Amino acid sequence: EPEVTQTPSHQVTQMGQEVILRCVPISNHLYFYWYRQILGQKVEFLVSFYNNEISEKSEIFDDQFSVERPDGSNFTLKIRSTKLEDSAMYFCASSGMRTFTEAFFGQGTRLTVV
Amino acid sequence: KNEVEQSPQNLTAQEGEFITINCSYSVGISALHWLQQHPGGGIVSLFMLSSGKKKHGRLIATINIQEKHSSLHITASHPRDSAVYICAVAEGSSGDKLTFGTGTRLAVRP
């Protein structure tokens, strides 16, 4: 069965450092998403990406965040200068269709900022 | 901003029981999703609904657009159904931006 792969599974970083979270979506999917879940809280939408550009983003997705698809297979989320409150589980998802009908999620990357 | 509420927050059932999880939202939507989050954190998409009812195996999802309410039913529950079930709503024409509920934690006892 096809799957979305995220690496690393757990990342610990010092406050102020840059981190890159990596995702390999399902190969024929066209729509890509990042979500985050702070421990004990709801899942929150961060950004959607299609045709090499951001299609929607939430108010959480400020200038410290960026996404790109550098090589046609990976989909990355960069956090430029991490803060303690960025500690969360970050999920990548991909979909073959716009309406999220067949969305597949990765297992998540747990980011801990110390 | 859409407020998505789920009930109950926690649910314990005996194996074989019929289970219902409810979701209500405050603003009109383009679609509603039911997701399953496993204890390890992984998320699986179960259903996307814009009207009516969908069935997949022992899972049934319904939505009432007028009442802004959806239900997820599990028939003949099994311990492997133990997970957090999350309702999420999509707004706007793209349907990309989802607003999530807090989830319902289900434990099915053998």
Short mmCIF file of C-alpha atoms in Angstrom, two decimals:
data_model
loop_
_atom_site.label_atom_id
_atom_site.label_comp_id
_atom_site.label_asym_id
_atom_site.label_seq_id
_atom_site.Cartn_x
_atom_site.Cartn_y
_atom_site.Cartn_z
CA GLU A 1 0.00 0.00 0.00
CA PRO A 2 1.35 3.46 -0.85
CA GLU A 3 2.44 5.58 2.07
CA VAL A 4 3.67 9.02 2.98
CA THR A 5 7.08 8.91 4.64
CA GLN A 6 8.33 11.54 7.08
CA THR A 7 11.82 11.98 8.42
CA PRO A 8 13.07 12.26 11.03
CA SER A 9 10.55 10.69 13.38
CA HIS A 10 11.87 12.80 16.25
CA GLN A 11 13.97 15.94 16.14
CA VAL A 12 15.37 17.84 19.08
CA THR A 13 16.68 21.31 18.38
CA GLN A 14 17.86 24.33 20.31
CA MET A 15 15.72 27.44 20.35
CA GLY A 16 16.69 29.77 17.53
CA GLN A 17 17.99 27.01 15.27
CA GLU A 18 16.59 26.23 11.86
CA VAL A 19 14.97 22.86 11.24
CA ILE A 20 13.83 21.14 8.08
CA LEU A 21 11.17 18.48 8.27
CA ARG A 22 11.05 16.16 5.31
CA CYS A 23 8.22 14.32 3.67
CA VAL A 24 8.03 11.99 0.69
CA PRO A 25 4.43 12.09 -0.58
CA ILE A 26 2.82 9.34 -2.62
CA SER A 27 4.36 9.49 -6.04
CA ASN A 28 1.37 10.40 -8.22
CA HIS A 29 -0.22 12.82 -5.76
CA LEU A 30 -0.47 16.48 -6.61
CA TYR A 31 -1.63 18.17 -3.40
CA PHE A 32 0.49 18.40 -0.30
CA TYR A 33 -0.22 19.58 3.22
CA TRP A 34 1.44 20.24 6.54
CA TYR A 35 -0.39 20.08 9.86
CA ARG A 36 0.80 20.32 13.42
CA GLN A 37 -0.49 19.02 16.73
CA ILE A 38 0.77 20.50 19.95
CA LEU A 39 0.70 17.88 22.70
CA GLY A 40 -2.82 17.49 24.05
CA GLN A 41 -4.33 19.94 21.56
CA LYS A 42 -6.19 19.82 18.27
CA VAL A 43 -4.59 19.17 14.95
CA GLU A 44 -4.08 22.49 13.14
CA PHE A 45 -3.77 23.19 9.44
CA LEU A 46 -0.56 24.96 8.45
CA VAL A 47 -0.34 25.05 4.66
CA SER A 48 -1.42 23.45 1.41
CA PHE A 49 0.77 23.28 -1.69
CA TYR A 50 -0.06 22.58 -5.30
CA ASN A 51 1.72 23.16 -8.59
CA ASN A 52 4.84 24.36 -6.80
CA GLU A 53 3.14 27.09 -4.86
CA ILE A 54 1.23 27.61 -1.67
CA SER A 55 -2.52 27.41 -2.28
CA GLU A 56 -3.66 28.18 1.27
CA LYS A 57 -2.04 28.88 4.59
CA SER A 58 -3.22 29.48 8.13
CA GLU A 59 -2.41 32.38 10.41
CA ILE A 60 0.07 30.08 12.16
CA PHE A 61 2.14 29.85 8.98
CA ASP A 62 4.02 33.12 9.39
CA ASP A 63 7.35 34.28 7.96
CA GLN A 64 9.36 31.81 10.00
CA PHE A 65 7.81 28.94 8.05
CA SER A 66 8.41 27.98 4.44
CA VAL A 67 7.68 24.98 2.26
CA GLU A 68 9.18 23.72 -0.92
CA ARG A 69 9.34 20.74 -3.20
CA PRO A 70 13.03 20.86 -4.10
CA ASP A 71 13.36 17.82 -6.31
CA GLY A 72 9.90 16.66 -7.36
CA SER A 73 9.73 13.95 -4.72
CA ASN A 74 10.45 15.53 -1.34
CA PHE A 75 8.18 18.09 0.29
CA THR A 76 9.82 20.03 3.09
CA LEU A 77 8.75 22.32 5.90
CA LYS A 78 11.41 24.72 7.14
CA ILE A 79 11.18 26.56 10.41
CA ARG A 80 13.78 29.32 10.36
CA SER A 81 14.26 30.26 13.98
CA THR A 82 12.56 27.79 16.24
CA LYS A 83 10.75 28.83 19.38
CA LEU A 84 9.75 26.74 22.35
CA GLU A 85 6.12 26.93 21.24
CA ASP A 86 6.99 25.25 17.94
CA SER A 87 7.36 21.99 19.83
CA ALA A 88 4.67 19.74 18.34
CA MET A 89 4.00 16.77 16.13
CA TYR A 90 4.13 17.81 12.49
CA PHE A 91 2.17 15.77 9.97
CA CYS A 92 2.58 15.78 6.22
CA ALA A 93 -0.26 14.63 3.98
CA SER A 94 -0.76 14.21 0.27
CA SER A 95 -3.79 13.80 -1.91
CA GLY A 96 -4.47 12.93 -5.50
CA MET A 97 -7.48 15.17 -5.65
CA ARG A 98 -8.23 18.69 -4.52
CA THR A 99 -11.05 17.79 -2.21
CA PHE A 100 -8.80 15.77 0.08
CA THR A 101 -10.81 12.70 -0.74
CA GLU A 102 -7.93 10.30 -0.74
CA ALA A 103 -5.59 11.99 1.67
CA PHE A 104 -2.77 9.96 3.14
CA PHE A 105 -0.93 11.11 6.22
CA GLY A 106 2.63 10.45 7.25
CA GLN A 107 3.46 9.12 10.70
CA GLY A 108 4.56 12.53 11.86
CA THR A 109 7.75 14.17 13.08
CA ARG A 110 7.89 15.04 16.74
CA LEU A 111 9.78 18.32 17.08
CA THR A 112 11.10 19.25 20.48
CA VAL A 113 12.59 22.71 20.91
CA VAL A 114 14.74 23.13 24.01
CA LYS B 1 -14.15 31.02 12.36
CA ASN B 2 -15.73 27.60 12.46
CA GLU B 3 -16.15 26.02 15.87
CA VAL B 4 -16.03 22.23 15.66
CA GLU B 5 -17.29 20.35 18.67
CA GLN B 6 -17.17 16.62 19.23
CA SER B 7 -18.96 14.48 21.76
CA PRO B 8 -18.26 12.55 23.77
CA GLN B 9 -14.64 13.42 24.50
CA ASN B 10 -13.99 9.96 25.88
CA LEU B 11 -15.86 6.75 25.28
CA THR B 12 -15.36 3.25 26.64
CA ALA B 13 -17.27 0.37 25.11
CA GLN B 14 -17.40 -3.39 25.30
CA GLU B 15 -16.45 -5.37 22.26
CA GLY B 16 -19.44 -5.79 19.98
CA GLU B 17 -21.22 -2.61 21.01
CA PHE B 18 -22.59 -0.08 18.55
CA ILE B 19 -20.77 3.23 18.90
CA THR B 20 -21.77 6.74 17.88
CA ILE B 21 -19.50 9.78 17.85
CA ASN B 22 -20.98 13.17 17.12
CA CYS B 23 -19.60 16.30 15.50
CA SER B 24 -21.21 19.71 15.17
CA TYR B 25 -19.92 22.84 13.54
CA SER B 26 -20.98 26.45 13.52
CA VAL B 27 -20.47 27.70 9.97
CA GLY B 28 -21.48 26.22 6.62
CA ILE B 29 -18.87 23.97 5.07
CA SER B 30 -17.91 22.42 1.75
CA ALA B 31 -17.01 19.05 3.23
CA LEU B 32 -16.53 17.19 6.50
CA HIS B 33 -13.87 14.60 7.20
CA TRP B 34 -13.58 11.84 9.73
CA LEU B 35 -10.05 10.83 10.68
CA GLN B 36 -8.64 8.15 12.94
CA GLN B 37 -5.52 8.80 15.02
CA HIS B 38 -3.76 5.75 16.35
CA PRO B 39 -2.03 5.64 19.77
CA GLY B 40 1.35 6.10 18.09
CA GLY B 41 0.11 9.35 16.54
CA GLY B 42 -0.43 8.26 12.94
CA ILE B 43 -3.55 9.63 11.21
CA VAL B 44 -5.75 7.78 8.74
CA SER B 45 -8.45 9.42 6.64
CA LEU B 46 -11.74 7.50 7.01
CA PHE B 47 -14.40 9.49 5.18
CA MET B 48 -15.08 12.70 3.36
CA LEU B 49 -18.72 13.78 3.29
CA SER B 50 -20.55 16.66 1.71
CA SER B 51 -24.04 15.18 2.04
CA GLY B 52 -25.91 12.05 3.00
CA LYS B 53 -24.22 8.92 4.21
CA LYS B 54 -21.18 6.77 3.48
CA LYS B 55 -20.32 3.26 4.59
CA HIS B 56 -17.02 1.45 4.67
CA GLY B 57 -16.96 -1.93 6.34
CA ARG B 58 -18.21 -1.51 9.89
CA LEU B 59 -17.98 2.28 9.74
CA ILE B 60 -20.86 4.54 8.74
CA ALA B 61 -20.72 8.31 8.51
CA THR B 62 -23.69 10.61 8.10
CA ILE B 63 -24.05 14.33 7.74
CA ASN B 64 -26.99 16.72 8.09
CA ILE B 65 -26.02 19.95 6.38
CA GLN B 66 -29.06 21.89 7.62
CA GLU B 67 -28.37 20.97 11.23
CA LYS B 68 -24.58 21.31 10.84
CA HIS B 69 -24.07 17.91 12.38
CA SER B 70 -22.34 14.66 11.51
CA SER B 71 -22.13 11.28 13.18
CA LEU B 72 -19.66 8.43 12.90
CA HIS B 73 -21.01 5.01 13.78
CA ILE B 74 -19.04 1.86 14.41
CA THR B 75 -20.97 -1.39 14.31
CA ALA B 76 -19.77 -4.52 16.13
CA SER B 77 -16.90 -2.62 17.75
CA HIS B 78 -13.57 -4.37 18.25
CA PRO B 79 -10.55 -3.58 20.43
CA ARG B 80 -8.60 -2.67 17.28
CA ASP B 81 -11.05 0.23 16.82
CA SER B 82 -9.51 1.86 19.89
CA ALA B 83 -8.15 5.20 18.72
CA VAL B 84 -8.93 8.90 18.68
CA TYR B 85 -11.56 9.83 16.10
CA ILE B 86 -11.32 13.35 14.75
CA CYS B 87 -13.86 15.39 12.83
CA ALA B 88 -12.52 18.12 10.54
CA VAL B 89 -14.42 20.57 8.36
CA ALA B 90 -13.38 22.20 5.13
CA GLU B 91 -14.51 25.68 4.14
CA GLY B 92 -14.32 27.59 0.93
CA SER B 93 -14.07 26.50 -2.65
CA SER B 94 -10.68 24.83 -2.37
CA GLY B 95 -11.50 22.75 0.68
CA ASP B 96 -7.83 22.79 1.59
CA LYS B 97 -8.03 24.49 4.94
CA LEU B 98 -9.41 22.14 7.57
CA THR B 99 -10.59 23.06 11.04
CA PHE B 100 -10.31 20.15 13.42
CA GLY B 101 -12.32 19.04 16.41
CA THR B 102 -10.64 18.00 19.63
CA GLY B 103 -11.23 14.33 18.95
CA THR B 104 -13.06 11.51 20.71
CA ARG B 105 -10.90 8.97 22.48
CA LEU B 106 -12.44 5.52 22.08
CA ALA B 107 -11.41 2.47 24.07
CA VAL B 108 -13.04 -0.85 23.21
CA ARG B 109 -12.61 -3.53 25.85
CA PRO B 110 -12.49 -7.22 24.92
#
